[in-house]
mmCIF file of C-alpha atoms in Angstrom:
data_model
loop_
_atom_site.group_PDB
_atom_site.id
_atom_site.type_symbol
_atom_site.label_atom_id
_atom_site.label_comp_id
_atom_site.label_asym_id
_atom_site.label_seq_id
_atom_site.Cartn_x
_atom_site.Cartn_y
_atom_site.Cartn_z
ATOM 1 C CA UNK A 1 -11.843 29.357 -57.328
ATOM 2 C CA UNK A 2 -9.835 29.008 -54.158
ATOM 3 C CA UNK A 3 -8.119 25.703 -53.300
ATOM 4 C CA UNK A 4 -9.813 23.859 -50.491
ATOM 5 C CA UNK A 5 -7.769 23.383 -47.369
ATOM 6 C CA UNK A 6 -6.548 19.886 -46.420
ATOM 7 C CA UNK A 7 -9.055 19.639 -43.531
ATOM 8 C CA UNK A 8 -11.864 20.633 -45.796
ATOM 9 C CA UNK A 9 -10.977 17.918 -48.291
ATOM 10 C CA UNK A 10 -10.788 15.255 -45.663
ATOM 11 C CA UNK A 11 -14.021 16.410 -44.106
ATOM 12 C CA UNK A 12 -15.705 16.363 -47.432
ATOM 13 C CA UNK A 13 -14.746 12.732 -48.015
ATOM 14 C CA UNK A 14 -16.180 11.855 -44.597
ATOM 15 C CA UNK A 15 -19.576 13.456 -45.234
ATOM 16 C CA UNK A 16 -20.396 12.012 -48.557
ATOM 17 C CA UNK A 17 -20.828 8.616 -50.179
ATOM 18 C CA UNK A 18 -17.489 8.919 -51.902
ATOM 19 C CA UNK A 19 -17.498 8.977 -55.710
ATOM 20 C CA UNK A 20 -13.919 8.569 -56.792
ATOM 21 C CA UNK A 21 -12.796 9.968 -60.121
ATOM 22 C CA UNK A 22 -9.444 10.428 -61.893
ATOM 23 C CA UNK A 23 -9.709 13.941 -63.301
ATOM 24 C CA UNK A 24 -6.129 15.012 -62.432
ATOM 25 C CA UNK A 25 -3.111 12.677 -61.982
ATOM 26 C CA UNK A 26 0.180 13.869 -60.487
ATOM 27 C CA UNK A 27 3.342 11.805 -61.485
ATOM 28 C CA UNK A 28 6.515 12.301 -59.444
ATOM 29 C CA UNK A 29 8.956 11.900 -62.253
ATOM 30 C CA UNK A 30 12.727 11.647 -62.028
ATOM 31 C CA UNK A 31 13.560 9.400 -65.010
ATOM 32 C CA UNK A 32 14.050 6.423 -62.683
ATOM 33 C CA UNK A 33 12.590 2.989 -63.577
ATOM 34 C CA UNK A 34 9.945 3.357 -60.977
ATOM 35 C CA UNK A 35 8.836 6.717 -62.253
ATOM 36 C CA UNK A 36 8.799 5.496 -65.779
ATOM 37 C CA UNK A 37 6.362 2.713 -64.681
ATOM 38 C CA UNK A 38 4.259 5.386 -62.859
ATOM 39 C CA UNK A 39 4.233 7.452 -66.022
ATOM 40 C CA UNK A 40 3.225 4.437 -68.240
ATOM 41 C CA UNK A 41 0.285 3.685 -65.884
ATOM 42 C CA UNK A 42 -0.701 7.394 -65.795
ATOM 43 C CA UNK A 43 -0.854 7.277 -69.524
ATOM 44 C CA UNK A 44 -3.148 4.225 -69.430
ATOM 45 C CA UNK A 45 -5.411 5.890 -66.838
ATOM 46 C CA UNK A 46 -5.541 9.202 -68.629
ATOM 47 C CA UNK A 47 -6.674 7.447 -71.871
ATOM 48 C CA UNK A 48 -9.232 5.441 -70.035
ATOM 49 C CA UNK A 49 -10.619 8.246 -67.828
ATOM 50 C CA UNK A 50 -9.773 11.351 -69.886
ATOM 51 C CA UNK A 51 -7.509 12.614 -67.010
ATOM 52 C CA UNK A 52 -5.086 15.454 -67.012
ATOM 53 C CA UNK A 53 -1.529 14.413 -66.152
ATOM 54 C CA UNK A 54 0.753 16.706 -64.170
ATOM 55 C CA UNK A 55 4.385 15.603 -64.581
ATOM 56 C CA UNK A 56 6.309 16.824 -61.520
ATOM 57 C CA UNK A 57 10.014 17.148 -60.847
ATOM 58 C CA UNK A 58 11.212 18.376 -57.431
ATOM 59 C CA UNK A 59 14.762 19.586 -57.248
ATOM 60 C CA UNK A 60 16.773 19.550 -54.113
ATOM 61 C CA UNK A 61 18.658 22.800 -53.064
ATOM 62 C CA UNK A 62 21.839 21.243 -54.428
ATOM 63 C CA UNK A 63 20.304 20.915 -57.921
ATOM 64 C CA UNK A 64 19.385 24.512 -58.485
ATOM 65 C CA UNK A 65 21.951 25.642 -60.970
ATOM 66 C CA UNK A 66 20.649 27.362 -64.035
ATOM 67 C CA UNK A 67 21.890 24.565 -66.239
ATOM 68 C CA UNK A 68 20.323 21.801 -64.198
ATOM 69 C CA UNK A 69 17.019 23.647 -63.925
ATOM 70 C CA UNK A 70 16.962 24.259 -67.689
ATOM 71 C CA UNK A 71 17.715 20.551 -68.347
ATOM 72 C CA UNK A 72 14.883 19.392 -66.074
ATOM 73 C CA UNK A 73 12.397 21.564 -67.779
ATOM 74 C CA UNK A 74 13.554 20.316 -71.055
ATOM 75 C CA UNK A 75 13.225 16.661 -69.880
ATOM 76 C CA UNK A 76 9.682 17.238 -68.646
ATOM 77 C CA UNK A 77 8.886 19.194 -71.893
ATOM 78 C CA UNK A 78 9.875 16.007 -73.813
ATOM 79 C CA UNK A 79 7.426 13.939 -71.663
ATOM 80 C CA UNK A 80 4.513 16.343 -72.082
ATOM 81 C CA UNK A 81 5.111 16.512 -75.754
ATOM 82 C CA UNK A 82 4.936 12.823 -75.849
ATOM 83 C CA UNK A 83 1.624 12.904 -73.966
ATOM 84 C CA UNK A 84 0.238 15.628 -76.331
ATOM 85 C CA UNK A 85 0.959 13.262 -79.252
ATOM 86 C CA UNK A 86 -1.398 10.809 -77.516
ATOM 87 C CA UNK A 87 -4.031 13.490 -77.047
ATOM 88 C CA UNK A 88 -3.560 13.581 -73.253
ATOM 89 C CA UNK A 89 -3.822 16.914 -71.592
ATOM 90 C CA UNK A 90 -0.643 17.503 -69.506
ATOM 91 C CA UNK A 91 1.491 20.051 -67.816
ATOM 92 C CA UNK A 92 5.040 20.041 -66.447
ATOM 93 C CA UNK A 93 5.939 21.400 -62.977
ATOM 94 C CA UNK A 94 9.470 21.923 -61.728
ATOM 95 C CA UNK A 95 10.008 23.158 -58.090
ATOM 96 C CA UNK A 96 12.747 23.393 -55.662
ATOM 97 C CA UNK A 97 12.231 22.164 -52.079
ATOM 98 C CA UNK A 98 11.941 19.085 -49.915
ATOM 99 C CA UNK A 99 10.477 16.394 -52.041
ATOM 100 C CA UNK A 100 7.718 15.112 -49.738
ATOM 101 C CA UNK A 101 6.562 18.614 -48.690
ATOM 102 C CA UNK A 102 6.628 19.897 -52.291
ATOM 103 C CA UNK A 103 4.630 16.960 -53.729
ATOM 104 C CA UNK A 104 2.102 17.255 -50.788
ATOM 105 C CA UNK A 105 1.602 20.890 -51.554
ATOM 106 C CA UNK A 106 1.179 20.380 -55.270
ATOM 107 C CA UNK A 107 -1.337 17.611 -54.738
ATOM 108 C CA UNK A 108 -3.375 19.921 -52.506
ATOM 109 C CA UNK A 109 -3.027 22.991 -54.740
ATOM 110 C CA UNK A 110 -4.091 21.069 -57.789
ATOM 111 C CA UNK A 111 -6.886 19.056 -56.162
ATOM 112 C CA UNK A 112 -5.193 15.825 -57.382
ATOM 113 C CA UNK A 113 -7.233 12.727 -57.490
ATOM 114 C CA UNK A 114 -4.173 10.358 -57.465
ATOM 115 C CA UNK A 115 -0.495 10.698 -56.936
ATOM 116 C CA UNK A 116 1.757 8.086 -58.697
ATOM 117 C CA UNK A 117 5.395 7.806 -57.293
ATOM 118 C CA UNK A 118 8.294 5.421 -57.085
ATOM 119 C CA UNK A 119 9.677 4.243 -53.795
ATOM 120 C CA UNK A 120 13.112 2.786 -52.885
ATOM 121 C CA UNK A 121 14.399 3.653 -56.320
ATOM 122 C CA UNK A 122 17.385 5.275 -57.887
ATOM 123 C CA UNK A 123 17.500 8.326 -60.161
ATOM 124 C CA UNK A 124 19.593 8.863 -63.262
ATOM 125 C CA UNK A 125 22.587 9.835 -61.119
ATOM 126 C CA UNK A 126 22.359 6.641 -59.092
ATOM 127 C CA UNK A 127 21.116 8.473 -56.045
ATOM 128 C CA UNK A 128 18.501 7.213 -53.745
ATOM 129 C CA UNK A 129 15.050 8.737 -54.267
ATOM 130 C CA UNK A 130 11.665 8.637 -52.695
ATOM 131 C CA UNK A 131 12.126 6.272 -49.775
ATOM 132 C CA UNK A 132 11.454 8.407 -46.753
ATOM 133 C CA UNK A 133 9.485 10.766 -48.996
ATOM 134 C CA UNK A 134 7.036 7.961 -49.853
ATOM 135 C CA UNK A 135 6.555 6.953 -46.258
ATOM 136 C CA UNK A 136 5.631 10.521 -45.344
ATOM 137 C CA UNK A 137 3.224 11.038 -48.212
ATOM 138 C CA UNK A 138 1.315 7.758 -47.891
ATOM 139 C CA UNK A 139 0.186 8.774 -44.362
ATOM 140 C CA UNK A 140 -0.313 12.451 -44.896
ATOM 141 C CA UNK A 141 -1.723 13.234 -48.338
ATOM 142 C CA UNK A 142 -5.472 13.623 -48.827
ATOM 143 C CA UNK A 143 -5.708 11.851 -52.112
ATOM 144 C CA UNK A 144 -4.927 8.102 -52.794
ATOM 145 C CA UNK A 145 -1.289 7.295 -53.695
ATOM 146 C CA UNK A 146 -0.145 4.651 -56.110
ATOM 147 C CA UNK A 147 3.330 3.549 -55.084
ATOM 148 C CA UNK A 148 5.818 1.614 -57.216
ATOM 149 C CA UNK A 149 8.356 -0.387 -55.260
ATOM 150 C CA UNK A 150 11.631 -1.926 -56.618
ATOM 151 C CA UNK A 151 9.978 -5.234 -57.559
ATOM 152 C CA UNK A 152 6.968 -3.921 -59.533
ATOM 153 C CA UNK A 153 6.703 -5.751 -62.898
ATOM 154 C CA UNK A 154 2.887 -5.464 -63.460
ATOM 155 C CA UNK A 155 0.968 -2.785 -65.379
ATOM 156 C CA UNK A 156 -2.533 -1.431 -64.710
ATOM 157 C CA UNK A 157 -3.263 -1.889 -68.445
ATOM 158 C CA UNK A 158 -4.153 -5.445 -67.661
ATOM 159 C CA UNK A 159 -6.595 -4.549 -64.894
ATOM 160 C CA UNK A 160 -9.677 -5.783 -66.894
ATOM 161 C CA UNK A 161 -8.106 -9.163 -67.321
ATOM 162 C CA UNK A 162 -7.216 -9.674 -63.750
ATOM 163 C CA UNK A 163 -8.803 -11.002 -60.535
ATOM 164 C CA UNK A 164 -10.211 -9.081 -57.616
ATOM 165 C CA UNK A 165 -8.432 -6.141 -56.126
ATOM 166 C CA UNK A 166 -6.913 -7.270 -52.837
ATOM 167 C CA UNK A 167 -7.773 -5.092 -49.825
ATOM 168 C CA UNK A 168 -5.814 -5.921 -46.718
ATOM 169 C CA UNK A 169 -7.584 -4.881 -43.523
ATOM 170 C CA UNK A 170 -6.991 -4.741 -39.789
ATOM 171 C CA UNK A 171 -9.740 -5.899 -37.428
ATOM 172 C CA UNK A 172 -11.934 -4.413 -36.168
ATOM 173 C CA UNK A 173 -12.816 -2.569 -39.404
ATOM 174 C CA UNK A 174 -16.004 -0.702 -40.333
ATOM 175 C CA UNK A 175 -17.278 0.061 -43.767
ATOM 176 C CA UNK A 176 -16.667 3.763 -43.342
ATOM 177 C CA UNK A 177 -12.908 2.989 -43.555
ATOM 178 C CA UNK A 178 -13.659 1.129 -46.853
ATOM 179 C CA UNK A 179 -15.704 3.792 -48.637
ATOM 180 C CA UNK A 180 -12.796 4.920 -50.653
ATOM 181 C CA UNK A 181 -11.801 1.316 -51.467
ATOM 182 C CA UNK A 182 -15.272 0.595 -52.656
ATOM 183 C CA UNK A 183 -15.370 3.732 -54.807
ATOM 184 C CA UNK A 184 -11.956 2.965 -56.369
ATOM 185 C CA UNK A 185 -12.899 -0.639 -57.174
ATOM 186 C CA UNK A 186 -16.304 0.441 -58.746
ATOM 187 C CA UNK A 187 -14.318 2.941 -60.961
ATOM 188 C CA UNK A 188 -12.247 0.080 -62.221
ATOM 189 C CA UNK A 189 -15.203 -2.292 -62.516
ATOM 190 C CA UNK A 190 -13.347 -4.810 -60.308
ATOM 191 C CA UNK A 191 -14.422 -7.061 -57.398
ATOM 192 C CA UNK A 192 -12.783 -6.828 -53.994
ATOM 193 C CA UNK A 193 -11.249 -9.503 -51.821
ATOM 194 C CA UNK A 194 -10.838 -8.405 -48.178
ATOM 195 C CA UNK A 195 -7.852 -10.002 -46.454
ATOM 196 C CA UNK A 196 -6.997 -10.027 -42.739
ATOM 197 C CA UNK A 197 -3.755 -11.480 -41.598
ATOM 198 C CA UNK A 198 -3.145 -12.377 -37.889
ATOM 199 C CA UNK A 199 0.579 -12.538 -36.963
ATOM 200 C CA UNK A 200 1.104 -15.261 -34.291
ATOM 201 C CA UNK A 201 4.566 -13.802 -33.351
ATOM 202 C CA UNK A 202 3.165 -10.569 -32.173
ATOM 203 C CA UNK A 203 2.247 -10.121 -28.481
ATOM 204 C CA UNK A 204 -1.188 -8.772 -29.120
ATOM 205 C CA UNK A 205 -2.044 -12.090 -30.868
ATOM 206 C CA UNK A 206 -2.201 -13.863 -27.514
ATOM 207 C CA UNK A 207 -4.920 -11.437 -26.461
ATOM 208 C CA UNK A 208 -6.855 -11.484 -29.694
ATOM 209 C CA UNK A 209 -10.149 -13.195 -30.223
ATOM 210 C CA UNK A 210 -10.501 -16.671 -31.356
ATOM 211 C CA UNK A 211 -10.372 -17.759 -35.040
ATOM 212 C CA UNK A 212 -14.222 -18.150 -34.958
ATOM 213 C CA UNK A 213 -14.543 -14.456 -33.771
ATOM 214 C CA UNK A 214 -12.231 -13.215 -36.458
ATOM 215 C CA UNK A 215 -14.155 -15.088 -39.098
ATOM 216 C CA UNK A 216 -17.466 -13.655 -37.746
ATOM 217 C CA UNK A 217 -16.049 -10.152 -37.962
ATOM 218 C CA UNK A 218 -14.993 -10.744 -41.616
ATOM 219 C CA UNK A 219 -18.301 -12.199 -42.626
ATOM 220 C CA UNK A 220 -20.343 -9.499 -40.866
ATOM 221 C CA UNK A 221 -18.347 -6.849 -42.711
ATOM 222 C CA UNK A 222 -18.638 -8.628 -46.000
ATOM 223 C CA UNK A 223 -22.440 -8.962 -45.468
ATOM 224 C CA UNK A 224 -22.813 -5.199 -44.890
ATOM 225 C CA UNK A 225 -20.858 -4.397 -47.950
ATOM 226 C CA UNK A 226 -22.678 -6.848 -50.115
ATOM 227 C CA UNK A 227 -25.899 -5.322 -48.926
ATOM 228 C CA UNK A 228 -24.545 -2.054 -50.435
ATOM 229 C CA UNK A 229 -24.133 -3.711 -53.726
ATOM 230 C CA UNK A 230 -20.319 -4.494 -53.468
ATOM 231 C CA UNK A 231 -19.112 -7.732 -55.020
ATOM 232 C CA UNK A 232 -16.473 -9.186 -52.652
ATOM 233 C CA UNK A 233 -15.074 -12.255 -50.946
ATOM 234 C CA UNK A 234 -12.905 -12.350 -47.785
ATOM 235 C CA UNK A 235 -10.094 -14.455 -46.506
ATOM 236 C CA UNK A 236 -8.287 -14.864 -43.166
ATOM 237 C CA UNK A 237 -4.658 -15.999 -42.879
ATOM 238 C CA UNK A 238 -2.175 -16.551 -40.043
ATOM 239 C CA UNK A 239 1.440 -15.689 -40.442
ATOM 240 C CA UNK A 240 3.755 -12.829 -41.593
ATOM 241 C CA UNK A 241 1.437 -10.178 -42.916
ATOM 242 C CA UNK A 242 3.600 -8.750 -45.813
ATOM 243 C CA UNK A 243 4.517 -12.219 -47.077
ATOM 244 C CA UNK A 244 0.874 -13.463 -46.979
ATOM 245 C CA UNK A 245 -0.498 -10.370 -48.576
ATOM 246 C CA UNK A 246 2.056 -10.627 -51.460
ATOM 247 C CA UNK A 247 1.301 -14.350 -51.749
ATOM 248 C CA UNK A 248 -2.487 -13.869 -51.704
ATOM 249 C CA UNK A 249 -2.266 -11.177 -54.446
ATOM 250 C CA UNK A 250 -0.529 -13.677 -56.682
ATOM 251 C CA UNK A 251 -2.984 -16.451 -55.920
ATOM 252 C CA UNK A 252 -6.037 -14.356 -56.852
ATOM 253 C CA UNK A 253 -4.128 -12.533 -59.700
ATOM 254 C CA UNK A 254 -4.886 -8.972 -58.391
ATOM 255 C CA UNK A 255 -4.189 -6.006 -60.675
ATOM 256 C CA UNK A 256 -2.930 -3.984 -57.657
ATOM 257 C CA UNK A 257 -3.129 -3.995 -53.874
ATOM 258 C CA UNK A 258 -5.366 -1.455 -52.117
ATOM 259 C CA UNK A 259 -4.425 -0.551 -48.542
ATOM 260 C CA UNK A 260 -6.226 1.719 -46.156
ATOM 261 C CA UNK A 261 -3.687 3.406 -43.843
ATOM 262 C CA UNK A 262 -4.236 5.050 -40.500
ATOM 263 C CA UNK A 263 -3.284 8.692 -40.631
ATOM 264 C CA UNK A 264 -0.510 10.112 -38.357
ATOM 265 C CA UNK A 265 1.750 7.087 -37.904
ATOM 266 C CA UNK A 266 4.800 7.313 -40.168
ATOM 267 C CA UNK A 267 5.973 4.344 -42.303
ATOM 268 C CA UNK A 268 9.657 3.406 -42.126
ATOM 269 C CA UNK A 269 11.560 2.721 -45.259
ATOM 270 C CA UNK A 270 14.560 1.127 -43.524
ATOM 271 C CA UNK A 271 13.901 -0.719 -40.223
ATOM 272 C CA UNK A 272 10.272 -1.294 -39.354
ATOM 273 C CA UNK A 273 7.753 -3.981 -38.877
ATOM 274 C CA UNK A 274 5.221 -1.702 -40.627
ATOM 275 C CA UNK A 275 3.218 -3.911 -43.067
ATOM 276 C CA UNK A 276 2.580 -1.350 -45.880
ATOM 277 C CA UNK A 277 6.371 -0.573 -46.135
ATOM 278 C CA UNK A 278 7.281 -4.196 -46.405
ATOM 279 C CA UNK A 279 4.591 -4.928 -48.955
ATOM 280 C CA UNK A 280 5.678 -2.014 -51.120
ATOM 281 C CA UNK A 281 9.256 -3.268 -50.739
ATOM 282 C CA UNK A 282 8.578 -6.821 -51.981
ATOM 283 C CA UNK A 283 5.478 -6.869 -54.182
ATOM 284 C CA UNK A 284 5.496 -7.164 -57.947
ATOM 285 C CA UNK A 285 2.318 -5.027 -57.969
ATOM 286 C CA UNK A 286 1.919 -1.321 -57.455
ATOM 287 C CA UNK A 287 0.384 -0.533 -54.054
ATOM 288 C CA UNK A 288 -2.505 1.998 -53.808
ATOM 289 C CA UNK A 289 -3.110 3.524 -50.468
ATOM 290 C CA UNK A 290 -5.404 6.080 -48.849
ATOM 291 C CA UNK A 291 -5.681 7.571 -45.448
ATOM 292 C CA UNK A 292 -8.303 6.793 -42.853
ATOM 293 C CA UNK A 293 -8.889 8.284 -39.515
#
C-alpha cells in the first residue's frame, strides 16, 4: 500500500472528525537522558494502546564509519530486545542524514501517530542534540510530537492520576483548531483546561480587546466544545506566557501540556520570544504539539 503524501495526510485530518490513535510510535533515540525519558513513555503508551515502537537513530555524516554504524545498530538492538521482553512490537532504524529531515521522512513513510523526541539535550559524547531539529519538526511534521525539554521530570504513566491536560490557545481560536486536542484528550480519558495568556508588554496588547471581550471569546469557545461532549474549563491570565503556562500546569497538576502550533513559522531554540520554545525549555512536563493551519 503506497504511503500517503504529506498534503494528503493533512487534508485527511481536515476533512474528518479526527479520531486519534497510537498504533505506531517513533522514538528519536540517542541514549541521552531526554531520549531515555521518551523511550520510557513510549513503553507506557505501547503497553496501554498496543502500539508498535520504532526506535530511530539518525547519524550525521561524520558518524558513518563502519565501527560506529555497527555500534549504533547494536545499541538499538539492545533496546528492541528489551521491548520484545515486554511483549512490545518494535523495530530499530538507523539512517545517515540531517536529523530533522530524516525524522520527518521516517514519520511520513511509516504513517507515525506520534513522534517522541528530546530537545536541548546532550548525547553520550556530550554534544548538543535536537535543538534546532526539534524547532523544525514541531512546525512541519504531520503527526503530533511529544517533546522532552531539559527540565522534564514527570512521566506519562501517572496520567490517570493527574488533573486536566492544559491546552494553551491564542485568541481568536475556533474549534477546528482544537479537533486534534479533543481527540488526544479523549484517548487519554482526560479533561481539558483551555488557557489564554495576554502579555501586557507586547505592542499588540494595546490594540487588543477588553478583558470582558477576551472572557467572552473563551466562554463562547468553551460552550461550543461542551456542546460537542467535551469536558473542559478555561482560564485567562495576564503576564509572560511561558511562565504562566508552566505555573498553571503545576496548579492544575497536568500530566502534560498540549499546544496547537501554526504551521510555517519556525521556532527558535536560542534567542526567540516564541512561547512554545520557552515552555519546552522550562517545563517539568513533556510538551505535546500538533500543527494547525
